[in-house]
Coordinates of N, CA, C and O in Angstrom, one line a residue:
X5 N 112.6 55.1 34.5 CA 113.2 56.3 35.0 C 112.2 57.3 35.4 O 111.3 57.6 34.7
X6 N 112.3 57.7 36.7 CA 111.3 58.7 37.2 C 111.4 60.0 36.5 O 112.5 60.4 36.1
X7 N 110.3 60.8 36.4 CA 110.3 62.1 35.8 C 111.2 63.0 36.7 O 111.2 62.8 37.9
X8 N 111.8 64.0 36.1 CA 112.6 65.0 36.9 C 111.7 65.7 37.9 O 110.6 66.3 37.5
X9 N 112.1 65.8 39.2 CA 111.3 66.5 40.2 C 112.1 67.4 41.0 O 113.4 67.4 40.9
X10 N 111.4 68.3 41.6 CA 112.1 69.3 42.6 C 111.2 69.3 43.8 O 110.1 68.9 43.8
X11 N 111.9 69.8 44.9 CA 111.1 70.0 46.1 C 111.0 71.5 46.4 O 112.0 72.2 46.3
X12 N 109.8 72.0 46.6 CA 109.6 73.4 46.8 C 109.2 73.6 48.3 O 108.2 73.0 48.8
X13 N 110.0 74.4 48.9 CA 109.7 74.8 50.3 C 108.3 75.5 50.4 O 108.1 76.5 49.8
X14 N 107.4 75.0 51.3 CA 106.1 75.6 51.4 C 106.2 76.9 52.2 O 107.0 77.1 53.1
X15 N 105.4 77.9 51.8 CA 105.3 79.1 52.5 C 103.9 79.2 53.0 O 103.0 78.5 52.6
X16 N 103.7 80.1 54.0 CA 102.4 80.2 54.6 C 101.3 80.5 53.6 O 100.1 80.0 53.7
X17 N 101.6 81.1 52.5 CA 100.6 81.4 51.4 C 100.2 80.1 50.7 O 99.1 80.0 50.0
X18 N 101.0 79.0 50.9 CA 100.6 77.7 50.3 C 99.6 76.9 51.2 O 99.2 75.8 50.8
X19 N 99.2 77.4 52.3 CA 98.3 76.7 53.2 C 97.1 76.2 52.6 O 96.7 75.0 52.8
X20 N 96.4 77.0 51.8 CA 95.2 76.4 51.1 C 95.5 75.3 50.1 O 94.7 74.3 50.1
X21 N 96.6 75.4 49.4 CA 97.0 74.3 48.5 C 97.3 73.0 49.3 O 96.9 71.9 49.0
X22 N 98.1 73.2 50.4 CA 98.4 72.1 51.3 C 97.2 71.4 51.9 O 97.1 70.2 51.9
X23 N 96.2 72.2 52.2 CA 94.9 71.7 52.8 C 94.2 70.8 51.8 O 93.8 69.7 52.1
X24 N 94.1 71.3 50.5 CA 93.5 70.5 49.5 C 94.3 69.2 49.2 O 93.7 68.1 49.1
X25 N 95.6 69.3 49.1 CA 96.5 68.2 48.8 C 96.4 67.2 50.0 O 96.3 66.0 49.7
X26 N 96.5 67.6 51.2 CA 96.5 66.7 52.3 C 95.1 66.0 52.4 O 95.1 64.8 52.7
X27 N 94.1 66.8 52.2 CA 92.7 66.2 52.2 C 92.6 65.1 51.2 O 92.1 64.0 51.4
X28 N 93.1 65.4 50.0 CA 93.0 64.4 48.9 C 93.8 63.2 49.2 O 93.3 62.0 49.0
X29 N 95.1 63.3 49.6 CA 95.9 62.2 49.7 C 95.5 61.4 51.0 O 95.6 60.1 50.9
X30 N 95.1 62.0 52.0 CA 94.7 61.3 53.2 C 93.4 60.5 52.9 O 93.3 59.3 53.3
X31 N 92.5 61.1 52.2 CA 91.2 60.5 51.9 C 91.5 59.3 50.9 O 90.9 58.2 51.1
X32 N 92.3 59.5 50.0 CA 92.7 58.4 49.1 C 93.3 57.2 49.8 O 93.1 56.0 49.5
X33 N 94.2 57.5 50.8 CA 94.9 56.5 51.5 C 94.0 55.8 52.6 O 94.1 54.6 52.7
X34 N 93.2 56.5 53.3 CA 92.5 56.0 54.4 C 91.0 56.0 54.3 O 90.3 55.6 55.2
X35 N 90.5 56.5 53.3 CA 89.0 56.7 53.1 C 88.2 55.4 53.2 O 87.1 55.4 53.7
X36 N 88.8 54.3 52.8 CA 88.1 53.0 52.9 C 88.3 52.3 54.2 O 87.7 51.3 54.4
X37 N 89.2 52.9 55.0 CA 89.5 52.2 56.3 C 88.9 52.8 57.5 O 89.1 52.3 58.6
X38 N 88.2 53.9 57.3 CA 87.5 54.5 58.5 C 86.1 55.0 58.0 O 85.9 55.2 56.8
X39 N 85.3 55.2 59.0 CA 83.9 55.7 58.6 C 84.0 57.1 58.2 O 84.9 57.9 58.6
X40 N 83.0 57.6 57.5 CA 83.0 58.9 56.9 C 83.0 60.0 58.0 O 83.7 61.1 57.8
X41 N 82.4 59.8 59.1 CA 82.4 60.8 60.2 C 83.8 61.0 60.8 O 84.2 62.1 61.0
X42 N 84.5 59.9 61.0 CA 85.8 59.9 61.5 C 86.8 60.6 60.5 O 87.6 61.4 60.9
X43 N 86.6 60.2 59.3 CA 87.4 60.8 58.2 C 87.2 62.3 58.2 O 88.2 63.1 58.2
X44 N 86.0 62.7 58.1 CA 85.7 64.2 58.1 C 86.2 64.9 59.3 O 86.7 66.0 59.2
X45 N 86.1 64.3 60.5 CA 86.5 64.9 61.7 C 88.0 65.1 61.7 O 88.6 66.2 62.0
X46 N 88.8 64.1 61.2 CA 90.2 64.2 61.2 C 90.6 65.3 60.2 O 91.5 66.1 60.5
X47 N 90.0 65.3 59.0 CA 90.4 66.3 58.0 C 90.1 67.7 58.5 O 90.9 68.6 58.4
X48 N 88.9 67.9 59.2 CA 88.6 69.2 59.7 C 89.6 69.7 60.8 O 89.9 70.8 60.8
X49 N 90.0 68.7 61.6 CA 90.9 69.1 62.6 C 92.4 69.2 62.2 O 93.1 70.2 62.5
X50 N 92.8 68.3 61.3 CA 94.3 68.3 61.0 C 94.6 69.0 59.7 O 95.8 69.5 59.6
X51 N 93.7 69.2 58.8 CA 94.0 69.7 57.5 C 93.3 71.1 57.2 O 93.1 71.4 56.0
X52 N 92.9 71.8 58.2 CA 92.3 73.1 58.0 C 93.4 74.1 57.7 O 94.5 73.9 58.1
X53 N 93.1 75.1 57.0 CA 94.1 76.1 56.6 C 94.8 76.7 57.7 O 96.1 76.9 57.7
X54 N 94.2 77.1 58.8 CA 94.8 77.7 59.9 C 95.8 76.8 60.6 O 97.0 77.2 60.9
X55 N 95.5 75.6 60.8 CA 96.4 74.6 61.4 C 97.6 74.4 60.5 O 98.7 74.4 60.9
X56 N 97.4 74.2 59.2 CA 98.5 74.0 58.3 C 99.3 75.2 58.1 O 100.6 75.1 58.0
X57 N 98.8 76.4 58.2 CA 99.6 77.6 58.2 C 100.6 77.6 59.4 O 101.7 78.0 59.2
X58 N 100.1 77.3 60.5 CA 100.9 77.2 61.7 C 102.0 76.1 61.5 O 103.2 76.3 61.9
X59 N 101.7 75.0 61.0 CA 102.6 73.9 60.8 C 103.7 74.4 59.7 O 104.9 74.1 59.9
X60 N 103.3 75.0 58.7 CA 104.3 75.5 57.7 C 105.3 76.5 58.4 O 106.4 76.4 58.1
X61 N 104.8 77.3 59.3 CA 105.6 78.2 60.0 C 106.6 77.6 60.9 O 107.7 78.1 61.2
X62 N 106.3 76.4 61.5 CA 107.1 75.8 62.5 C 107.7 74.5 62.1 O 108.6 73.9 62.9
X63 N 107.4 73.9 61.0 CA 108.0 72.6 60.5 C 108.6 72.8 59.2 O 108.4 73.8 58.5
X64 N 109.3 71.7 58.8 CA 109.8 71.7 57.4 C 108.7 71.0 56.6 O 108.4 69.9 56.7
X65 N 108.2 71.8 55.6 CA 107.1 71.3 54.8 C 107.6 71.6 53.3 O 107.9 72.7 53.0
X66 N 107.5 70.6 52.5 CA 108.0 70.7 51.1 C 106.9 70.0 50.2 O 106.4 69.0 50.6
X67 N 106.7 70.6 49.0 CA 105.9 70.0 48.0 C 106.9 69.3 47.0 O 107.9 69.8 46.6
X68 N 106.5 68.1 46.6 CA 107.2 67.4 45.5 C 106.5 67.8 44.2 O 105.3 67.6 44.1
X69 N 107.3 68.4 43.3 CA 106.7 68.9 42.0 C 107.6 68.4 40.9 O 108.7 68.0 41.0
X70 N 106.9 68.3 39.7 CA 107.7 68.1 38.5 C 108.6 69.3 38.3 O 108.3 70.4 38.8
X71 N 109.8 69.0 37.7 CA 110.8 70.1 37.6 C 110.2 71.3 36.8 O 110.6 72.4 37.0
X72 N 109.2 71.0 36.0 CA 108.5 72.1 35.2 C 107.5 72.9 36.1 O 106.9 73.8 35.5
X73 N 107.4 72.6 37.4 CA 106.4 73.3 38.2 C 107.1 73.9 39.5 O 106.8 73.5 40.6
X74 N 108.0 74.9 39.3 CA 108.8 75.4 40.4 C 107.9 76.3 41.4 O 108.4 76.6 42.5
X75 N 106.7 76.6 41.0 CA 105.9 77.4 41.9 C 104.9 76.6 42.7 O 104.0 77.1 43.4
X76 N 105.0 75.2 42.5 CA 104.1 74.3 43.2 C 102.6 74.6 42.9 O 101.8 74.6 43.8
X77 N 102.3 74.7 41.6 CA 100.9 74.9 41.2 C 100.2 73.6 41.3 O 99.0 73.6 41.7
X78 N 100.8 72.5 40.9 CA 100.2 71.2 40.8 C 101.1 70.1 41.4 O 101.6 69.3 40.6
X79 N 101.3 70.1 42.7 CA 102.3 69.2 43.3 C 101.9 67.7 43.2 O 100.7 67.4 43.1
X80 N 102.9 66.9 43.1 CA 102.7 65.4 43.1 C 102.5 64.9 44.5 O 101.9 63.8 44.7
X81 N 103.0 65.6 45.5 CA 102.8 65.1 46.9 C 103.5 66.1 47.8 O 103.8 67.2 47.4
X82 N 103.6 65.7 49.1 CA 104.3 66.6 50.0 C 104.8 65.8 51.2 O 104.5 64.6 51.4
X83 N 105.7 66.4 51.9 CA 106.3 65.8 53.1 C 106.4 66.9 54.2 O 106.6 68.1 53.9
X84 N 106.3 66.4 55.4 CA 106.5 67.3 56.6 C 107.4 66.6 57.6 O 107.2 65.4 57.8
X85 N 108.4 67.3 58.1 CA 109.2 66.7 59.2 C 109.6 67.8 60.1 O 109.6 68.9 59.8
X86 N 109.9 67.3 61.3 CA 110.2 68.3 62.4 C 111.1 67.7 63.5 O 111.1 66.5 63.6
X87 N 111.7 68.6 64.2 CA 112.5 68.1 65.4 C 111.5 67.7 66.4 O 110.4 68.3 66.6
X88 N 111.7 66.5 67.1 CA 110.8 66.0 68.0 C 111.5 65.3 69.2 O 112.7 65.0 69.1
X89 N 110.8 65.1 70.2 CA 111.3 64.4 71.4 C 111.0 63.0 71.1 O 109.9 62.6 70.9
X90 N 112.1 62.1 71.3 CA 111.9 60.7 71.1 C 111.0 60.1 72.1 O 111.1 60.4 73.3
X91 N 110.0 59.3 71.7 CA 109.1 58.7 72.7 C 109.8 57.6 73.5 O 109.3 57.2 74.6
X92 N 111.0 57.2 73.1 CA 111.7 56.2 73.9 C 112.9 56.7 74.7 O 113.5 55.9 75.5
X93 N 113.3 57.9 74.6 CA 114.4 58.5 75.3 C 114.0 59.2 76.6 O 112.9 59.8 76.6
X94 N 114.8 59.1 77.6 CA 114.5 59.8 78.8 C 114.8 61.3 78.6 O 115.5 61.7 77.6
X95 N 114.4 62.1 79.6 CA 114.8 63.6 79.4 C 116.3 63.8 79.5 O 116.7 64.8 79.0
X96 N 117.0 62.9 80.0 CA 118.5 63.0 80.1 C 119.1 62.9 78.7 O 120.2 63.4 78.4
X97 N 118.3 62.3 77.7 CA 118.8 62.1 76.4 C 118.3 63.2 75.4 O 118.4 63.1 74.2
X98 N 117.7 64.2 76.0 CA 117.0 65.3 75.2 C 118.0 66.0 74.3 O 117.6 66.6 73.3
X99 N 119.3 66.0 74.6 CA 120.2 66.7 73.7 C 120.5 66.0 72.4 O 121.0 66.5 71.4
X100 N 120.0 64.7 72.3 CA 120.2 64.0 71.0 C 119.1 64.4 70.1 O 117.9 64.3 70.3
X101 N 119.5 65.1 68.9 CA 118.5 65.6 68.0 C 117.7 64.4 67.4 O 118.3 63.5 66.7
X102 N 116.5 64.4 67.6 CA 115.6 63.4 67.1 C 114.6 64.0 66.2 O 114.0 65.1 66.5
X103 N 114.4 63.5 65.0 CA 113.5 64.1 64.0 C 112.4 63.1 63.7 O 112.6 61.9 63.8
X104 N 111.3 63.6 63.3 CA 110.1 62.8 63.0 C 109.6 63.2 61.6 O 109.5 64.4 61.3
X105 N 109.4 62.1 60.8 CA 108.7 62.3 59.5 C 107.2 62.3 59.9 O 106.7 61.3 60.2
X106 N 106.6 63.5 59.8 CA 105.3 63.7 60.2 C 104.2 63.3 59.2 O 103.3 62.6 59.5
X107 N 104.5 63.7 57.9 CA 103.6 63.3 56.8 C 104.5 63.1 55.6 O 105.4 63.8 55.3
X108 N 104.1 62.1 54.8 CA 104.8 61.8 53.6 C 103.8 61.2 52.6 O 103.5 60.0 52.7
X109 N 103.2 62.0 51.7 CA 102.1 61.5 50.9 C 102.4 61.9 49.4 O 102.9 63.0 49.1
X110 N 102.0 61.0 48.5 CA 101.9 61.2 47.1 C 100.5 61.1 46.6 O 99.7 60.3 47.1
X111 N 100.2 61.9 45.6 CA 98.9 61.8 45.0 C 98.8 60.4 44.3 O 99.9 59.9 43.9
X112 N 97.6 59.9 44.2 CA 97.5 58.6 43.6 C 98.1 58.5 42.2 O 98.8 57.5 41.9
X113 N 98.0 59.5 41.4 CA 98.6 59.4 40.0 C 100.1 59.4 40.0 O 100.8 59.1 39.0
X114 N 100.7 59.9 41.1 CA 102.2 59.9 41.2 C 102.8 58.6 41.8 O 104.0 58.4 41.7
X115 N 102.0 57.8 42.4 CA 102.4 56.6 43.0 C 102.9 55.6 41.9 O 102.3 55.5 40.9
X116 N 104.0 54.9 42.2 CA 104.6 54.0 41.2 C 105.5 54.6 40.2 O 106.0 53.9 39.3
X117 N 105.6 55.9 40.2 CA 106.5 56.6 39.2 C 108.0 56.6 39.6 O 108.8 57.0 38.8
X118 N 108.3 56.2 40.9 CA 109.6 56.3 41.4 C 110.0 57.6 42.0 O 111.2 57.9 42.2
X119 N 109.0 58.5 42.2 CA 109.4 59.8 42.7 C 109.4 59.9 44.2 O 109.9 60.9 44.8
X120 N 109.0 58.9 44.9 CA 109.0 58.9 46.4 C 110.5 58.7 46.9 O 110.8 59.3 47.9
X121 N 111.3 58.0 46.2 CA 112.6 57.7 46.6 C 113.4 59.0 46.7 O 114.0 59.3 47.7
X122 N 113.4 59.9 45.6 CA 114.2 61.1 45.8 C 113.6 62.0 46.9 O 114.3 62.8 47.5
X123 N 112.3 62.0 47.1 CA 111.7 62.8 48.1 C 112.2 62.3 49.5 O 112.6 63.1 50.3
X124 N 112.2 61.0 49.7 CA 112.7 60.5 51.0 C 114.2 60.8 51.1 O 114.7 61.1 52.2
X125 N 115.0 60.7 50.1 CA 116.4 61.0 50.1 C 116.6 62.5 50.5 O 117.5 62.8 51.3
X126 N 115.8 63.3 50.0 CA 115.8 64.7 50.4 C 115.6 64.9 51.9 O 116.3 65.6 52.6
X127 N 114.5 64.3 52.4 CA 114.2 64.4 53.8 C 115.3 63.9 54.6 O 115.8 64.6 55.6
X128 N 115.9 62.8 54.3 CA 117.0 62.2 55.1 C 118.2 63.1 55.0 O 118.9 63.3 56.0
X129 N 118.5 63.7 53.9 CA 119.7 64.6 53.7 C 119.5 65.8 54.6 O 120.4 66.3 55.3
X130 N 118.3 66.4 54.6 CA 118.0 67.6 55.4 C 118.2 67.2 56.9 O 118.7 68.0 57.6
X131 N 117.8 66.1 57.3 CA 117.9 65.7 58.7 C 119.4 65.5 59.0 O 119.9 65.8 60.1
X132 N 120.2 64.9 58.1 CA 121.6 64.8 58.3 C 122.3 66.2 58.5 O 123.1 66.4 59.3
X133 N 121.8 67.1 57.7 CA 122.4 68.5 57.8 C 122.0 69.1 59.1 O 122.8 70.0 59.6
X134 N 120.9 68.7 59.8 CA 120.6 69.1 61.1 C 121.2 68.3 62.2 O 120.8 68.4 63.4
X135 N 122.1 67.4 61.8 CA 122.8 66.5 62.7 C 121.9 65.5 63.5 O 122.1 65.2 64.6
X136 N 120.8 65.1 62.8 CA 119.9 64.1 63.4 C 120.7 62.8 63.6 O 121.4 62.3 62.7
X137 N 120.5 62.2 64.7 CA 121.1 60.9 65.0 C 120.0 59.8 65.0 O 120.2 58.7 64.9
X138 N 118.7 60.3 65.2 CA 117.6 59.4 65.3 C 116.5 60.0 64.5 O 116.2 61.2 64.5
X139 N 115.8 59.1 63.7 CA 114.7 59.6 62.9 C 113.5 58.6 63.2 O 113.7 57.4 63.2
X140 N 112.4 59.2 63.5 CA 111.2 58.4 63.7 C 110.2 58.5 62.5 O 110.0 59.6 62.0
X141 N 109.7 57.4 62.2 CA 108.7 57.4 61.1 C 107.6 56.5 61.6 O 107.8 55.3 61.9
X142 N 106.4 57.0 61.7 CA 105.3 56.2 62.1 C 104.4 56.0 60.8 O 104.2 56.9 60.0
X143 N 103.9 54.7 60.7 CA 103.1 54.4 59.5 C 101.9 53.6 60.1 O 102.1 52.7 61.0
X144 N 100.7 53.8 59.6 CA 99.6 53.0 59.9 C 99.8 51.6 59.5 O 100.2 51.3 58.3
X145 N 99.5 50.6 60.3 CA 99.7 49.2 60.0 C 98.9 48.8 58.8 O 99.3 47.9 58.0
X146 N 97.8 49.5 58.5 CA 96.9 49.2 57.3 C 97.5 49.8 56.0 O 97.0 49.4 54.9
X147 N 98.5 50.6 56.1 CA 99.0 51.3 54.9 C 100.1 50.4 54.3 O 101.3 50.7 54.4
X148 N 99.7 49.4 53.6 CA 100.6 48.4 53.1 C 101.6 49.0 52.1 O 102.7 48.6 52.0
X149 N 101.1 49.8 51.2 CA 102.0 50.4 50.2 C 103.1 51.2 50.8 O 104.3 51.1 50.4
X150 N 102.8 52.0 51.8 CA 103.8 52.8 52.6 C 104.8 51.8 53.3 O 106.0 52.0 53.3
X151 N 104.2 50.8 53.9 CA 105.1 49.9 54.6 C 106.1 49.2 53.7 O 107.3 49.0 54.0
X152 N 105.6 48.8 52.5 CA 106.6 48.2 51.5 C 107.6 49.2 51.1 O 108.8 48.9 51.0
X153 N 107.3 50.5 50.9 CA 108.2 51.5 50.5 C 109.3 51.7 51.6 O 110.5 51.8 51.3
X154 N 108.8 51.9 52.9 CA 109.7 52.2 54.0 C 110.6 51.0 54.3 O 111.7 51.1 54.6

């Protein structure tokens, strides 16, 4: 039985926390698959506080937390999703709401606890509420744990 969890909507003031969490989870997931210079460059570009503050303002960003942590002080993971243009649809199909799961990460200690399922159910429910007909999820081919989950 997974521990009780909640999803906390990120606010711009959460950007430093998200930067630390994103850096930790990305490094844990891909740190052994790329050289340290590439890893550092990606983190500096993608997970800096200013970039994440802008993403929080324009995307759906949520922290997965234990139910006892409603302020997202020590989140188990996070997810980001947004309205996107489908890479396979022509501009004539632009009216079809297409959503993309941009990031979906759990801290190493939260993996295997069964908490990813309710987080993904939440993401999909939010997309249904937005009338999504298409959902895109991209996963690195080397991320075997994620591929098994999806």
